[in-house]
Structures are given as structure tokens and as C-alpha cells.
Amino acid sequence: MKEWQKNIRKVTPYVPGEQPKKENMIKLNTNENPYPPSPRVEEMRGQIDNLRLYPDPTVGKLVGTLAEYHGLKPEQVFVGVGSDDVLAMAFMTFFNSDKPILFPDITYSFYDVWAELYRIPYEQLPLDDSFRIVKEDYYKANGGVIFPNPNAPTAICEPVSFVEDIVKHNPDSVVIVDEAYIDFGGESCLPLTKQYDNLLVVRTFSKSRSLAGLRIGYCMGSPELIQALNDVKQSFNSYTMNQAAIELGCASVGDEPYFREHIEKIIKTREWFCGEMQKLGFSFPESKANFIFATHETLKAKYIFEEAKKRDIYVRYFDKPRIDNYLRITIGTDEEMKKLLQFLKELVNS
Ligand code: PMP
């Protein structure tokens, strides 16, 4: 090995879901929204100017728009390039203890990747047999706590009282609640940030706002947490948010009726789809997300995943302990879900 090779940071990267580009495929593998973003976003697209200049490094317009939307002050909002960027920045900013940070064993699989990247000690606490977070496990000394609510890939959402209990038992750590999927029926713990200055709530435009391609995420918390994030960001890359993302993000937030209408559509499709899946012999935890986490009474998940792919139907399969007989299926349009059900019916009956 050459000398310089010894100095390369060795990391095992996060593996995102496949992004095939095929006509007529049914893509239910990365929790994207099947509907287009608000027409206001489309209208705004042609009006973006001043690309010659650097964007506002404070992202004031989008921060202000989000603060107003959530009834907060701008000092309580931080914006990034998708919630992945916000989370990566938060790991760097808040998780600097010698004690391990805590998160579930079955959860968003980027958490351990960031912990490894930044060399943060971590401990993954097992979900119980029904895939629920055991909140008492989070009462011990730690260097920080993070979990998604609803959790991914299980889709289980815990009530605010449950989250509050974990926050209450962790006055000495920053607790991050990743609410990437909260708009699909869960109750947000955002109000808790008023009481707990160590709680950070993370959101994304990628799912409920149909803007995965634009890359906007944000988080909300006490001015002290937000200031710390801004200091780290400004020490890393001043211009994370491009002009288009700032303008189009504001346009999306400005169209509340469209937002609500399309979330309701997805919830309605999910509830109908869940009933149909049960009739086919699938079971899954109750979902408050735009996906379900399903297992079949006889057919192996891996087999279903592979057979579906042959027909250009993409769902997500994780070849990992405890969850290797489950499929994470994104809720698409009614038409997409009908085609998936038709395929599953044939497979079950074959
Ligand atoms: N958190 C969770 C739980 C997720 O599932 C995802 C989607 N991969 C993200 C954060 C990141 O989403 P984005 O960077 O698109 O905001």
C-alpha cells in the first residue's frame, strides 16, 4: 500500500434505492410522491433569474417562508440540500461526545453511515418483536439520540407523548426526530420544541411536497441549535441552497390547498391498498407514512421482489437481519397500486 493510500478515509457508503429510468415502469421503491408538485412550482420555474450571482447564503427567503408557515421565528429554522444534508450537518454539529449516540437497529440506514463517516461512537437499540421502539432503552447516558417518526422502513408512528418521554429523559443530549414522513397522518412533535431547547425536528420536501428532485430539507429547534448548525454550515459550504431551490421551495409552501389535497389522496390510496393486501395474505404494521412494510404468509419477500422487477415493478427489499422477509412498498397512484395488486394476485395464485 502506498503511503497516501493509508490516509484515505475508508467508508462503506449508504446505498440508495435503484433509480431506473424506464418507460412504463412502476416505481415504488424510494418513497417518492406519484403526483407532480404544485403547479405554482411549475409556473415559477421559468421566472428564476440572477443565476449569475451567488444565492443568499442565509437562505433568508425560504427560511422566512418556512418560519411563517410553522408559526416560528426565522432563528428557529435551518435549511439544507434535502434532509440528508440537514441530518449530516446535525450529526457533525451535535454528536461530538465520547459516549455513543443511540438509534434503533431497524431504521433509516444512513444513520450508521454518518456515524462511521464522522467517527461518532454509536449503539443501535433493537426494536421489539412488533418493530416498535422501546423508549426505556433511550434513558441511559448517551452522546445524542436520533430516530425517525414515523420510523423507516417500518412506517410505525409513535404518539407525541412517547417522543416527549424520550426527550424528557435526555436533558443532556440533543435529540433529533426525523419527521420525513410525518405529513402522511402522524402527529408532529414540533410543538415540543417550545419546551425543549435540545430537540431538533427534521423535515423534507421530498415526500409530501413531491420535490425529491429539487433537494430541500429543513429542521426546526431552539435558536441555539439553529445557530450552531449555521456556524457549522458556514464553515463547510456557504452556498448549499441554489437559487432555483429557494424560489421553487417557497412556491410549494405557498400552495397549501394543493399540498393537503394530494396528501389526502395518498392516504386514501394507502388505506384501500392495505385492505387489498391483507386479502392476499400480507401483513404489515399500521402505516402513517407513504409506504407500507409488508410480509407474506407463504411467499418469500426476496422472491416477490425479484419477480416484480422482471415486470418493471420496483419495490424495496433489504437483505438485512430481521427484515429480510419484508418489502417496503411506496404508495403510488391508484392505477399503479392496482397493477401491483394484479401482479401479486397472480403470483400468490400461481
Ligand atoms: N430520513 C428518512 C427517514 C428517509 O427515509 C429519507 C429518504 N431517503 C431521508 C431522511 C432523506 O430524504 P431527503 O434527503 O430526500 O430529504
Short mmCIF file of C-alpha atoms in Angstrom, two decimals, residues 62-74 77 253:
data_model
loop_
_atom_site.label_atom_id
_atom_site.label_comp_id
_atom_site.label_asym_id
_atom_site.label_seq_id
_atom_site.Cartn_x
_atom_site.Cartn_y
_atom_site.Cartn_z
CA LEU A 62 -37.05 30.15 2.26
CA VAL A 63 -36.20 30.21 5.97
CA GLY A 64 -38.64 33.10 6.45
CA THR A 65 -41.37 31.37 4.45
CA LEU A 66 -41.00 28.16 6.45
CA ALA A 67 -40.84 30.02 9.76
CA GLU A 68 -44.10 31.81 8.96
CA TYR A 69 -45.72 28.58 7.79
CA HIS A 70 -44.91 26.84 11.07
CA GLY A 71 -45.50 29.84 13.33
CA LEU A 72 -41.83 30.11 14.29
CA LYS A 73 -39.13 32.78 14.17
CA PRO A 74 -36.56 32.58 11.37
CA VAL A 77 -35.31 27.20 11.09
CA VAL A 253 -45.05 26.22 0.63
#
